[in-house]
Coordinates of C-alpha atoms in Angstrom, one line a residue:
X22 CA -23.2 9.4 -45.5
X23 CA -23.8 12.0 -42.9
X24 CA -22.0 15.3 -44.0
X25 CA -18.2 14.5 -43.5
X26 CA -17.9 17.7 -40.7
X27 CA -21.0 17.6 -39.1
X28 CA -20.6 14.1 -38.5
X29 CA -20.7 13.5 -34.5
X30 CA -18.8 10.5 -33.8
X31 CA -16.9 7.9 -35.9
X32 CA -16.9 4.2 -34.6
X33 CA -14.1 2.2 -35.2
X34 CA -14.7 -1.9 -36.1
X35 CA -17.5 -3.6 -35.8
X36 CA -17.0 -6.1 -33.0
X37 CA -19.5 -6.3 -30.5
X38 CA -18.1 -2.9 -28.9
X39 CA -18.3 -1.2 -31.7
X40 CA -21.7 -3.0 -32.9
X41 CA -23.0 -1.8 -28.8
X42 CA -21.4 2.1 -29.8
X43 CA -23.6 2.5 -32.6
X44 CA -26.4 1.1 -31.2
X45 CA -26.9 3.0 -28.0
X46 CA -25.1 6.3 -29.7
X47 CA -27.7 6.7 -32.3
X48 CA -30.5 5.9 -30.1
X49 CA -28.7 8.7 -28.1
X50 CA -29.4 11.2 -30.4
X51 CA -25.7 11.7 -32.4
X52 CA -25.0 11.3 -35.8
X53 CA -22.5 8.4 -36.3
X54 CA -21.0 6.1 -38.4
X55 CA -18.7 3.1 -37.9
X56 CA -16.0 2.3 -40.1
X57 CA -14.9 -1.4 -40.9
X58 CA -12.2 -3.0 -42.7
X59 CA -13.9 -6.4 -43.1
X60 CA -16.6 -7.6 -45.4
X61 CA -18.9 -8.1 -42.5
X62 CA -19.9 -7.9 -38.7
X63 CA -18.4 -9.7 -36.1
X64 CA -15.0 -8.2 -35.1
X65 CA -12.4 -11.0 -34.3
X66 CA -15.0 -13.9 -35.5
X67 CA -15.1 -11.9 -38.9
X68 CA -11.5 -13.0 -39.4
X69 CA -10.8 -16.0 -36.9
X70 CA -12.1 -18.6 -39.8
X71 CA -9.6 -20.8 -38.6
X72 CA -11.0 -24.6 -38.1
X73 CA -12.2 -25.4 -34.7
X74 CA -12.9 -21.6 -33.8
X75 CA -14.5 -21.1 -30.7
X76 CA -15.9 -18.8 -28.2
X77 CA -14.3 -19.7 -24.6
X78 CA -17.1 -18.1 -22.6
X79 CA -20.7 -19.8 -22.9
X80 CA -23.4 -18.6 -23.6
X81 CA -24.8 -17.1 -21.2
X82 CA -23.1 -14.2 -21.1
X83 CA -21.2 -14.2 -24.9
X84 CA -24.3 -12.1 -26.2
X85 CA -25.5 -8.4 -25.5
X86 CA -27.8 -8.1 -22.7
X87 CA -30.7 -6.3 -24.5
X88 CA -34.1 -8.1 -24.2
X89 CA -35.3 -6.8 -27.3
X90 CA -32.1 -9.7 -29.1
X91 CA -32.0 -12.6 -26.6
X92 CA -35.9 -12.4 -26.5
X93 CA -36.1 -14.1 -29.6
X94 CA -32.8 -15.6 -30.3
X95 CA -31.5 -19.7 -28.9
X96 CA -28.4 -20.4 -29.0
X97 CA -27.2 -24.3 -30.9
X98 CA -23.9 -24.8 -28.1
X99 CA -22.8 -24.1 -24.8
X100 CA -19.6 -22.4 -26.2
X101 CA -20.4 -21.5 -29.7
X102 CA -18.7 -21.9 -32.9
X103 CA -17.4 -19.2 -35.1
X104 CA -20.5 -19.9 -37.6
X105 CA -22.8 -19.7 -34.7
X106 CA -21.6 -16.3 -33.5
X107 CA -21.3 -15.0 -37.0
X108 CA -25.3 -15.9 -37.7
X109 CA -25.8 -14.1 -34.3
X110 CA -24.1 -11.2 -35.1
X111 CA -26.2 -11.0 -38.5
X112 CA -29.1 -11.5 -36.5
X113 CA -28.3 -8.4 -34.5
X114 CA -27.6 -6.4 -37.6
X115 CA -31.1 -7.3 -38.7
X116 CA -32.7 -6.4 -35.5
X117 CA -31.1 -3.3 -35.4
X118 CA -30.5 -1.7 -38.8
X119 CA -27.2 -1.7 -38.7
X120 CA -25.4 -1.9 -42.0
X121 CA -27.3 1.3 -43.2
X122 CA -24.7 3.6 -41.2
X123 CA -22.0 0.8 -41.6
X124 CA -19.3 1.5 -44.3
X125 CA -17.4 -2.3 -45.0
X126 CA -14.4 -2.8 -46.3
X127 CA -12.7 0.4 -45.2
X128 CA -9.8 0.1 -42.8
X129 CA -9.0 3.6 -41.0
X130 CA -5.3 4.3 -42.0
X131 CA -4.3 7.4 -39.7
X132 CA -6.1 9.9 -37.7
X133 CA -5.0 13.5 -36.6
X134 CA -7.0 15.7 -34.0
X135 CA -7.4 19.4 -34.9
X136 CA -6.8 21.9 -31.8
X137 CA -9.1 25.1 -33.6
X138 CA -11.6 22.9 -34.8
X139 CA -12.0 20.0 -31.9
X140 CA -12.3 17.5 -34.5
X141 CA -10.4 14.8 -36.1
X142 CA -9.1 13.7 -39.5
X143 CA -9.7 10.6 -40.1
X144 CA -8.0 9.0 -43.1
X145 CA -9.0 5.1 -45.1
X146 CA -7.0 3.1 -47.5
X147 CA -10.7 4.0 -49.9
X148 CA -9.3 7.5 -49.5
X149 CA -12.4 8.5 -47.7
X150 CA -11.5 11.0 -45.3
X151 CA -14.3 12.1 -42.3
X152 CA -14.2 14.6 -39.8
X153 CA -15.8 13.7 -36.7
X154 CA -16.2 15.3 -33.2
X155 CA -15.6 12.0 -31.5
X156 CA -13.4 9.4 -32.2
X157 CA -14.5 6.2 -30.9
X158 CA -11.8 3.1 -31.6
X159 CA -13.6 -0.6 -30.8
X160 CA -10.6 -2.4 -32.4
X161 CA -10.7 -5.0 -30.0
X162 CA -7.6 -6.6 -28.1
X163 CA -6.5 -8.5 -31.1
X164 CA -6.4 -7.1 -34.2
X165 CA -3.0 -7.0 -35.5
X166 CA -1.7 -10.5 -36.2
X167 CA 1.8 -11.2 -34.7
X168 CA 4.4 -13.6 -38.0
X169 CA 7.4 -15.3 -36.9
X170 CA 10.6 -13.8 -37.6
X171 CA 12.1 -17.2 -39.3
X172 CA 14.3 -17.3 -41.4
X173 CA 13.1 -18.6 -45.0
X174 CA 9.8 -18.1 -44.1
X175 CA 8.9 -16.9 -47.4
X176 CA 10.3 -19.6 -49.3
X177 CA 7.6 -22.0 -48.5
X178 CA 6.1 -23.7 -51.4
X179 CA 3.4 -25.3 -49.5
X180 CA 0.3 -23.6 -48.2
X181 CA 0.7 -21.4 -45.1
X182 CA -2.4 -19.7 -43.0
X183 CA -2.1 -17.0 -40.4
X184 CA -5.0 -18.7 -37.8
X185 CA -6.3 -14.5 -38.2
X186 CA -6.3 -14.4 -42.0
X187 CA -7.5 -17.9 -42.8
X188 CA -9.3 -18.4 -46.5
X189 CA -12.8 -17.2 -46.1
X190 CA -13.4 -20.2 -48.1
X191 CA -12.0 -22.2 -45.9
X192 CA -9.2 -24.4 -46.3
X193 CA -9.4 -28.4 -46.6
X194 CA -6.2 -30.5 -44.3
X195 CA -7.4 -33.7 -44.8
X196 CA -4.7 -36.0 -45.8
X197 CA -2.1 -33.6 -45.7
X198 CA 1.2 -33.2 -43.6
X199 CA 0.6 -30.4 -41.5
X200 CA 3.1 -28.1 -39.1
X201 CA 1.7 -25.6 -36.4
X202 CA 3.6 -23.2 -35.2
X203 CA 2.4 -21.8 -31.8
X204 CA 0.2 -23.6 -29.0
X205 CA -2.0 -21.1 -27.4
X206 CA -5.7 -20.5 -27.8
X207 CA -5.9 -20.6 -31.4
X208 CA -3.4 -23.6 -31.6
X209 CA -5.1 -25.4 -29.4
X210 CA -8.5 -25.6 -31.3
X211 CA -6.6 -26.1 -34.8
X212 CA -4.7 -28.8 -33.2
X213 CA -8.0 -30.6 -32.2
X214 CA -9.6 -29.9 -34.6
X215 CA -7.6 -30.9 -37.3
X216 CA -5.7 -33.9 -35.3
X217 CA -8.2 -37.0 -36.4
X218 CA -8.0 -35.7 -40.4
X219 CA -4.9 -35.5 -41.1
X220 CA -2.2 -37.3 -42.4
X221 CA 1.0 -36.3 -39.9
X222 CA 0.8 -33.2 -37.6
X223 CA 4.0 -31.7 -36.5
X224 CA 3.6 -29.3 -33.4
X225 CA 6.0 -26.7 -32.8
X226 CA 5.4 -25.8 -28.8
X227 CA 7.5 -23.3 -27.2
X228 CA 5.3 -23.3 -24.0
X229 CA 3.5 -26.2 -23.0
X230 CA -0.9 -24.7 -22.8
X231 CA -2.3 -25.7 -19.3
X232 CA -5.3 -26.1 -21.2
X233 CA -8.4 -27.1 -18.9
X234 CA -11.5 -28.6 -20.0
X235 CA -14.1 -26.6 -21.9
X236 CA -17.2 -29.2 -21.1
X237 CA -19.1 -28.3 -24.2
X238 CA -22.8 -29.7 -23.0
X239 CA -24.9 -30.1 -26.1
X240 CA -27.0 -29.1 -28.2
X241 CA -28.5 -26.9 -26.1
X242 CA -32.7 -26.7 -26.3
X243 CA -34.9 -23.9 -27.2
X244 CA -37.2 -25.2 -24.8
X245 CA -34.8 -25.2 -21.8
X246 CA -33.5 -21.3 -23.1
X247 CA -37.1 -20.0 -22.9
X248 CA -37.1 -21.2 -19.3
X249 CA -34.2 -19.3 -18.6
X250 CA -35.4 -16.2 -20.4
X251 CA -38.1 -16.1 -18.0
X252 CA -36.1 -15.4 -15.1
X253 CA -32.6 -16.3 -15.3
X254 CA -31.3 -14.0 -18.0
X255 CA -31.9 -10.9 -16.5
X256 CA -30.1 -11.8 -13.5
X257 CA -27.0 -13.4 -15.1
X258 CA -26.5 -10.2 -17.0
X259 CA -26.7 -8.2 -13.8
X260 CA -24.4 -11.1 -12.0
X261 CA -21.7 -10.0 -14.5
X262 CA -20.7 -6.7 -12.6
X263 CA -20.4 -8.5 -8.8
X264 CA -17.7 -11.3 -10.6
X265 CA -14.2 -10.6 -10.7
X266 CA -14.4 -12.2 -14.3
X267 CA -17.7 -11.5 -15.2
X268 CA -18.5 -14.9 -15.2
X269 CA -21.5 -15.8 -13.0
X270 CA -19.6 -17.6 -10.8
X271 CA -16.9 -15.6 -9.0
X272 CA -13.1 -16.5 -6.9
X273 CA -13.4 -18.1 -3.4
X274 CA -13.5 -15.9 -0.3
X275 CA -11.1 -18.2 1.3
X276 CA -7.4 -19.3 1.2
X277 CA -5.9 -22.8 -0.8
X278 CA -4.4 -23.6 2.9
X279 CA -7.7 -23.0 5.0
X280 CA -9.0 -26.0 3.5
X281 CA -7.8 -29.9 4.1
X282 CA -6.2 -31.3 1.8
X283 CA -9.4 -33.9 1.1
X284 CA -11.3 -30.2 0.7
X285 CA -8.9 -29.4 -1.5
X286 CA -9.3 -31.9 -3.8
X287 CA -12.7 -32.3 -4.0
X288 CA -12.9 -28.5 -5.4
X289 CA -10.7 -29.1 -7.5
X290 CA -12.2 -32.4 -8.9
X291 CA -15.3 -30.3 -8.9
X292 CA -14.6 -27.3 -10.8
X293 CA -12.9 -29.5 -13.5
X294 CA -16.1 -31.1 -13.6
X295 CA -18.1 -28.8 -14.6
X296 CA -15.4 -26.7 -16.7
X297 CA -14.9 -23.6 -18.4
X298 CA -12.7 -21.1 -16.3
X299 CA -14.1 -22.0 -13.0
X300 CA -10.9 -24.0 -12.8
X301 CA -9.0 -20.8 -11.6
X302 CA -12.0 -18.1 -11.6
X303 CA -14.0 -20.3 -9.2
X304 CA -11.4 -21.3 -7.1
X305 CA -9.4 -20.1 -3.9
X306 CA -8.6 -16.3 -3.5
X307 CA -4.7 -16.8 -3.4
X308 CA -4.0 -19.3 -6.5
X309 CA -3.1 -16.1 -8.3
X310 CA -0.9 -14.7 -5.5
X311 CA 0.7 -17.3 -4.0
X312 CA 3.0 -19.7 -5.5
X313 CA 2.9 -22.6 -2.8
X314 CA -1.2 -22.3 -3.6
X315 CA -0.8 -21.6 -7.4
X316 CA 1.5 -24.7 -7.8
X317 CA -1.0 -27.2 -5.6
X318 CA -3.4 -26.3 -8.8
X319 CA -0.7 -27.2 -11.0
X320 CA -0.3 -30.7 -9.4
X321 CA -3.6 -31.8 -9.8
X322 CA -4.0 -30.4 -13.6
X323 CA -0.4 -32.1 -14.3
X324 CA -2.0 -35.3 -13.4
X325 CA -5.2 -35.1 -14.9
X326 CA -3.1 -34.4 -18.4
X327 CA -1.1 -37.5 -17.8
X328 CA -4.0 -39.7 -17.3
X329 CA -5.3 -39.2 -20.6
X330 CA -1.9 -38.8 -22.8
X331 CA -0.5 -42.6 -22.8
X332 CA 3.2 -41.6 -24.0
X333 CA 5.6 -41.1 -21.0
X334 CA 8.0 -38.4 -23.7
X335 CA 4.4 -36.7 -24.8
X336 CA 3.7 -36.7 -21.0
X337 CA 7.1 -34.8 -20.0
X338 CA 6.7 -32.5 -22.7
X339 CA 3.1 -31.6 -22.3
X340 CA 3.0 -31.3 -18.8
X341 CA 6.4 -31.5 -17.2
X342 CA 7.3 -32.2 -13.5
X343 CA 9.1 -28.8 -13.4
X344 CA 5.7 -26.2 -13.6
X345 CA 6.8 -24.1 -16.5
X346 CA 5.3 -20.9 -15.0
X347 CA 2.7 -20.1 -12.3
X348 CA -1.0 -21.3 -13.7
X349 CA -2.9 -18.7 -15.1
X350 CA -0.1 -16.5 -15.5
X351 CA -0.8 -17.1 -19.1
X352 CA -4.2 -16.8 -20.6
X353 CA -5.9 -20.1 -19.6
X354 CA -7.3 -22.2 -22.8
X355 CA -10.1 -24.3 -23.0
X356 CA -9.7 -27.6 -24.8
X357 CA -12.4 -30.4 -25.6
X358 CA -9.7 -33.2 -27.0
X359 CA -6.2 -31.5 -27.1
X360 CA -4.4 -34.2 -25.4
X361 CA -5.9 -37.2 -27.1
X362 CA -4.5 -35.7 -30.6
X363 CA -1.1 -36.7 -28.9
X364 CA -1.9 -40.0 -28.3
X365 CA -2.4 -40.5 -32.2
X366 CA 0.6 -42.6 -33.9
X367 CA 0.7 -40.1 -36.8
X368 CA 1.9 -37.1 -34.9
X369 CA 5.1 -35.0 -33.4
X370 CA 5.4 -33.1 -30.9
X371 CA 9.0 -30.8 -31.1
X372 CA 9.8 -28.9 -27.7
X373 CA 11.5 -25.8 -29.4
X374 CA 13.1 -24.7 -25.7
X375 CA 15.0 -28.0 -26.8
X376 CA 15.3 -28.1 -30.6
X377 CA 14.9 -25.0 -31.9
X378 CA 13.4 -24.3 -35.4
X379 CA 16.7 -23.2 -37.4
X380 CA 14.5 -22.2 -41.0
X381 CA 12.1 -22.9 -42.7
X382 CA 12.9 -24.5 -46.4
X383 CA 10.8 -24.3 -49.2
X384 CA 9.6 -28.6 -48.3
X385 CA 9.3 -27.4 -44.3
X386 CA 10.1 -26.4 -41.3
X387 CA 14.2 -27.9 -40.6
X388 CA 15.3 -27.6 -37.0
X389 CA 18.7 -27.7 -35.2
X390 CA 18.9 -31.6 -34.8
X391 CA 19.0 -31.2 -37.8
X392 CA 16.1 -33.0 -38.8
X393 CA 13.7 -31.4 -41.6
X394 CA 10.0 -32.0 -41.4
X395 CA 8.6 -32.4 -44.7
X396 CA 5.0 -30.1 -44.9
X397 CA 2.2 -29.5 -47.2
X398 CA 0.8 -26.9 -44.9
X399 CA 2.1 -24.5 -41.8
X400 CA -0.3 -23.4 -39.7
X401 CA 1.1 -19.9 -38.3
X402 CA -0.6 -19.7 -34.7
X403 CA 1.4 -17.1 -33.3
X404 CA -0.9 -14.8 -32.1
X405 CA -1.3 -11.0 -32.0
X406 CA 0.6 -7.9 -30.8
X407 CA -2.7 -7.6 -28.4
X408 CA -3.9 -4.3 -26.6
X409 CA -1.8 -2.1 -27.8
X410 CA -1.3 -2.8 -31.0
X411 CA -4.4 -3.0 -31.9
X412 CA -4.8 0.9 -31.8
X413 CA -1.0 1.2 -32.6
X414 CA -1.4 0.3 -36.1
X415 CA -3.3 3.1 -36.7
X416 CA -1.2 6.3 -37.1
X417 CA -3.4 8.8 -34.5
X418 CA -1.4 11.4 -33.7
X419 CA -2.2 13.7 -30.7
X420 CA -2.2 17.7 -30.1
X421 CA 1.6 17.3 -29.9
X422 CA 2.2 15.7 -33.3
X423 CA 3.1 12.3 -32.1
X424 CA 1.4 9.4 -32.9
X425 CA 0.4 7.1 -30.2
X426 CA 2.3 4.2 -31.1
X427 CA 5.5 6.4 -30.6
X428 CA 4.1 7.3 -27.3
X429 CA 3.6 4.3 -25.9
X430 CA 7.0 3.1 -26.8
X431 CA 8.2 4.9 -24.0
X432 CA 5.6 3.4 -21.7
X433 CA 2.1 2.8 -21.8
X434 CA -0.6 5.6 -20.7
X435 CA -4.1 5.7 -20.4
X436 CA -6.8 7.0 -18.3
X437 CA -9.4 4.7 -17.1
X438 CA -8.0 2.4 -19.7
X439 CA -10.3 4.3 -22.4
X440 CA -8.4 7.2 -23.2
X441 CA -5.1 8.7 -23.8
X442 CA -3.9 11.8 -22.4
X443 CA -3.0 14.9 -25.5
X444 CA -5.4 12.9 -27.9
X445 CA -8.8 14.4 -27.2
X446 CA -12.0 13.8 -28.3
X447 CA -11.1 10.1 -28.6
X448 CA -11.8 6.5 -26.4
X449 CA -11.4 2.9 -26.7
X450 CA -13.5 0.1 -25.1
X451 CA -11.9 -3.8 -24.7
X452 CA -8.6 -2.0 -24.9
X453 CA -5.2 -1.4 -23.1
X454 CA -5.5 -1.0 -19.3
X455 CA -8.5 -2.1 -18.6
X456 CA -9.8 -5.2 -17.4
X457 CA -9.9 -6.9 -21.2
X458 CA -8.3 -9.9 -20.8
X459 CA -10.1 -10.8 -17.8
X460 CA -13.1 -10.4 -19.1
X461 CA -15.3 -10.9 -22.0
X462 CA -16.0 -9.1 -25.0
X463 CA -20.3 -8.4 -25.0
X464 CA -19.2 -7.7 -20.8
X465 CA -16.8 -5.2 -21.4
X466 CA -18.5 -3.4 -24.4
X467 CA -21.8 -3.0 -22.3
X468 CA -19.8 -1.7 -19.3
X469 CA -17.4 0.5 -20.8
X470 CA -19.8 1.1 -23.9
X471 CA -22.3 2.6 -21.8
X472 CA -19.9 4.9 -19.8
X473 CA -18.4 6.5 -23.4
X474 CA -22.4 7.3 -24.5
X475 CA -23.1 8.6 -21.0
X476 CA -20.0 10.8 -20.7
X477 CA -20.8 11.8 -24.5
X478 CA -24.3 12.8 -23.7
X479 CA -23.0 15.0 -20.7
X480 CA -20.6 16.9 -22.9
X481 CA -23.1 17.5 -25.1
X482 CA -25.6 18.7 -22.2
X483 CA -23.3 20.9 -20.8
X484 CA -21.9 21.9 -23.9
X485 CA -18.4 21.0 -24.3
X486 CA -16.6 20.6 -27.2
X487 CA -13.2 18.8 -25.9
X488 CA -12.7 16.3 -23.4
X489 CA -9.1 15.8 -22.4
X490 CA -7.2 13.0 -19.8
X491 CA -4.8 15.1 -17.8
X492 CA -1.1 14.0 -17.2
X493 CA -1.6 13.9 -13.4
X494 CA -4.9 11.7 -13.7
X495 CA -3.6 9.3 -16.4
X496 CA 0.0 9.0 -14.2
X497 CA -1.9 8.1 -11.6
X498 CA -3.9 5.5 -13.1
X499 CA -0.7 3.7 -14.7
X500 CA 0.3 3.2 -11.3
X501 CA -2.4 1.8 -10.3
X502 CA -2.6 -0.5 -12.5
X503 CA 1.2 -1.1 -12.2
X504 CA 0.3 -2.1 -8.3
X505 CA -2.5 -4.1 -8.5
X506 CA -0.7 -6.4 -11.4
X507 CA 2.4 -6.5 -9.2
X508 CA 0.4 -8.1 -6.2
X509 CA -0.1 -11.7 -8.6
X510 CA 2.4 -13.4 -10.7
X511 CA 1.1 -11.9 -14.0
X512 CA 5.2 -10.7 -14.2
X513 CA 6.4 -14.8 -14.0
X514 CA 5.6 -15.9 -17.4
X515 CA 6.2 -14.3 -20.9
X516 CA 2.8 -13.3 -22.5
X517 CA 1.0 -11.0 -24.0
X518 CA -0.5 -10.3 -20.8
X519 CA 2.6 -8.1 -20.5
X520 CA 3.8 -7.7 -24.0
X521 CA 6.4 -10.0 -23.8
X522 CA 5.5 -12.6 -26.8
X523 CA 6.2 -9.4 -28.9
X524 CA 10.3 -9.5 -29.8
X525 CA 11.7 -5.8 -28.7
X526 CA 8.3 -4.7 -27.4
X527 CA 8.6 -3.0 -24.0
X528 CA 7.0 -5.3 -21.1
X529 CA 4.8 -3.7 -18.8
X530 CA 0.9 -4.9 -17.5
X531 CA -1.5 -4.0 -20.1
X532 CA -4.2 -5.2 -18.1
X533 CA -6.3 -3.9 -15.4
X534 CA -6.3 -6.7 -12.9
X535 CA -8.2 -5.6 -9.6
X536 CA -11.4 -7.0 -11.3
X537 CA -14.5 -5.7 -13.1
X538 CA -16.5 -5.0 -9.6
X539 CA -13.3 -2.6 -8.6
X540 CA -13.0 -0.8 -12.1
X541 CA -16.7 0.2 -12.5
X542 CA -16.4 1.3 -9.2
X543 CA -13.4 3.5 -10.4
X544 CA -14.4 4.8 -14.0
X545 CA -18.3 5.8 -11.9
X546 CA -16.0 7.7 -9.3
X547 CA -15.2 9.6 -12.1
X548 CA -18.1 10.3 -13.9
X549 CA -20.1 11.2 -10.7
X550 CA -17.8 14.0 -9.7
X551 CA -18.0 15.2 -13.4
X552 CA -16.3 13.5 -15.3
X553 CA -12.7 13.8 -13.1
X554 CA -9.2 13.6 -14.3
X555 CA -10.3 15.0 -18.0
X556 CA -10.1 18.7 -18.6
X557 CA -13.3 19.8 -20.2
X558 CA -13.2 22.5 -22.5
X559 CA -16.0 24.9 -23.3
X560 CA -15.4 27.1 -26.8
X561 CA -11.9 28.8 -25.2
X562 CA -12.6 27.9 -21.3
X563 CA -11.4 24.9 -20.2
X564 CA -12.6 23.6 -16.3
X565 CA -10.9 20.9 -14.6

């Protein structure tokens, strides 16, 4: 390994940010070295093992842009599978010499910046310790998995998976009697997945998932990929900064109530057609601001749901007359055959708003009807303490002392939803108060990736040794963000969109929602008048 002091930048996980961070930052002409606390590459697919994982975005745009890896590689599926992106991901690691600057297995315990040197401290539970001049974190949006607070949980005698820590050997359910806690994303594709093989499936939903259709057209041909590659690509990757999503398709200019009714539901029939997120992302400006509009999508997904579940009870509790929030207020999940599974004679459905899970014995999971429902496996898919806690878990303390999961207890603040005022020195793409969740992971790692190299390589040309968000600049960005969330009806449902599926956490927007076109708009303003809103520090002169 490079010298532990002259050591430029460390790079934190090695997800596709952090993958795109090493990439363009050697070729950049630093000396850096990425740190990971898996086995191998892939970020969240490293540990998502989980059966049924599956990208939500296709193809097209779930890869890295770079001509010198999509010239040669075709894709198997529209929306891959977690062994598809994980043979990508080795793919790119071969392409681009990776794992030689790559340390595995090494999770990053605590950090601490020094003020005399303008470096950090950065400790691992190997207790190798570096001291870089750059701290970059690509921990992703979820990498700290979020249990149940149940009581008895412990006392289970069957087998019980975290959907983020599955066996990487994988895990056979066939035959069994299975309980799943949790319906979102990750429930959604074990529930599917694992409906047709087993022997009874419990579910435990607390919120019903206004799951849309993923339309998973396959297998996709080389033949037809090498067309695109010819003209297509180039352009889809450029589409991906014009979109509010990043998607190559992009919102309506126009109002739910300009159009007829008839209009109105011929978009709809198409855009649930053809799938994916187009459902909400390809629809009218104002589902996601007004309710009258937002709840006229709700009606016709509510009665495409109850045209394919049979069961009148399955149909109330899966999509209920009474919209349980405003759609898309909630991360949208793509399904292939989730509501099928409930037509199957061999499984439950308990509505927890109703009947409550009370504890969980060591035969199963008992709730307050009293009723307990005999397991050989749980299925914990609860989610993840996202954005925040992600970098949270880490014990970074600042110039003050104070580490930055203390801070943000009191309220989140970043600048440019990359860095943190009074911790220097460091940034974080796909992170807290940017535009994560509303976008994808290659899209934001390309975007933001290549403004952290670009502002690196300036410090370096001018030669500064500290970079710095001020208070003023990073207040006023936390309002901004606070305003443009407040405009939609993010705050109308309880998600981790604002924190709130964490018990005790405090509930605020942790995403920028104003849209990828608006935010690279915002973190260039910066750049182009010198990198505003950071102090930038010079040996002992410091110029704002």
């Amino acid at each position: 390994m490079t010298s532990r002091r002259s050591l430029d930048i460390l790079v934190v996980g090695a997800g596709f940010s952090g993958v795109y961070q090493l990439h363009k930052l050697r070729k950049a002409g630093f000396s850096v070295k990425l740190f990971e606390a898996g086995s191998g590459l892939g970020g969240i697919w490293h540990w998502n093992r989980y059966p049924g994982a599956r990208v939500d975005s296709d193809f097209l745009i779930y890869q890295f842009s770079l001509e010198e890896l999509w010239k040669d590689w075709n894709w198997r599926e529209k929306f891959p599978s977690r062994q598809e992106l994980i043979e990508y991901f080795s793919y790119v690691d071969k392409k681009l010499d990776l794992s030689c600057d790559i340390s595995f297995n090494t999770r990053v315990t605590s950090a601490s910046f020094n003020t005399t040197t303008n470096r950090w401290s950065v400790f691992t539970n190997t207790g190798v310790t570096v001291h870089p001049h750059f701290l970059v974190l690509c921990t992703g949006f979820a990498a700290k998995p979020l249990y149940p607070d149940i009581p008895g949980l412990d006392t289970f005698q069957g087998a019980m998976h975290h959907t983020s820590s599955w066996p990487e050997s994988g895990f056979d359910m066939a035959g069994k009697r299975v309980g799943v806690i949790g319906t979102g994303a990750s429930g959604v594709q074990v529930i599917q997945e694992t409906g047709p093989i087993v022997a009874h499936l419990t579910i435990f939903q607390r919120t019903p998932n206004l799951a849309v259709p993923m339309v998973n057209q396959g297998p996709l041909t080389t033949a037809a990929q090498t067309k695109m590659k010819e003209e297509m690509y180039p352009i889809l990757f450029k589409r991906r900064e014009q979109t509010f999503t990043g998607f190559h398709y992009d919102i309506l200019p126009r109002d739910m109530f300009d159009m007829s009714a008839e209009e109105r539901y011929l978009l709809f029939d198409d855009l649930w057609t053809k799938g994916g997120f187009r459902y909400v992302f390809g629809s009218c400006k104002d589902i996601l601001t007004n309710e009258k509009a937002n709840a006229e999508v709700y009606t016709f997904w509510r009665k495409r749901v109850h045209a394919r579940v049979r069961d009148p009870e399955m149909q109330r509790k899966l999509a209920p007359e009474k919209q349980p929030h405003p759609f898309a207020a909630k991360r949208i999940s793509l399904e292939q055959s989730y509501f099928e599974v409930f037509n199957q004679p061999n499984v439950d459905l308990v509505d927890l708003n109703e009947n409550p899970i009370i504890e969980v014995t060591p035969k199963g999971v008992k709730t307050q009807d009293g009723v307990l429902h005999e397991l050989d496996v749980l299925v914990l898919a609860t989610g993840f303490d996202a954005l925040t806690g992600s970098i949270s878990q880490i014990d970074i303390k600042g110039t003050d002392g104070i580490s930055i999961g203390d801070r943000w207890k009191k309220g989140l603040s970043t600048y440019l939803g990359m860095t943190v005022s009074g911790y220097p020195n460091m940034f974080f793409p796909y992170g807290p108060q940017a535009p994560t969740a509303f976008c994808n992971g290659p899209t934001c790692a390309e975007i933001q990736g290549d403004w952290i190299v670009d502002c690196l390589a300036y410090l370096r040309e001018h030669n500064h040794t500290r970079i710095d968000a001020t208070r003023e600049a990073s207040e006023a960005w936390v309002q901004q963000v606070v305003d443009i969330f407040s405009q939609g009806l993010w705050n109308r449902a309880k998600s981790w969109y604002t924190g709130a599926n964490v018990p005790g956490k405090r509930i605020e927007p942790l995403n920028f929602t104003g849209g990828l076109p608006l935010y690279i708009n915002l973190i260039q303003e910066s750049a182009r008048a010198g990198y505003a809103g950071f102090r930038l520090t010079s040996g002992t002169k410091a110029r704002l």
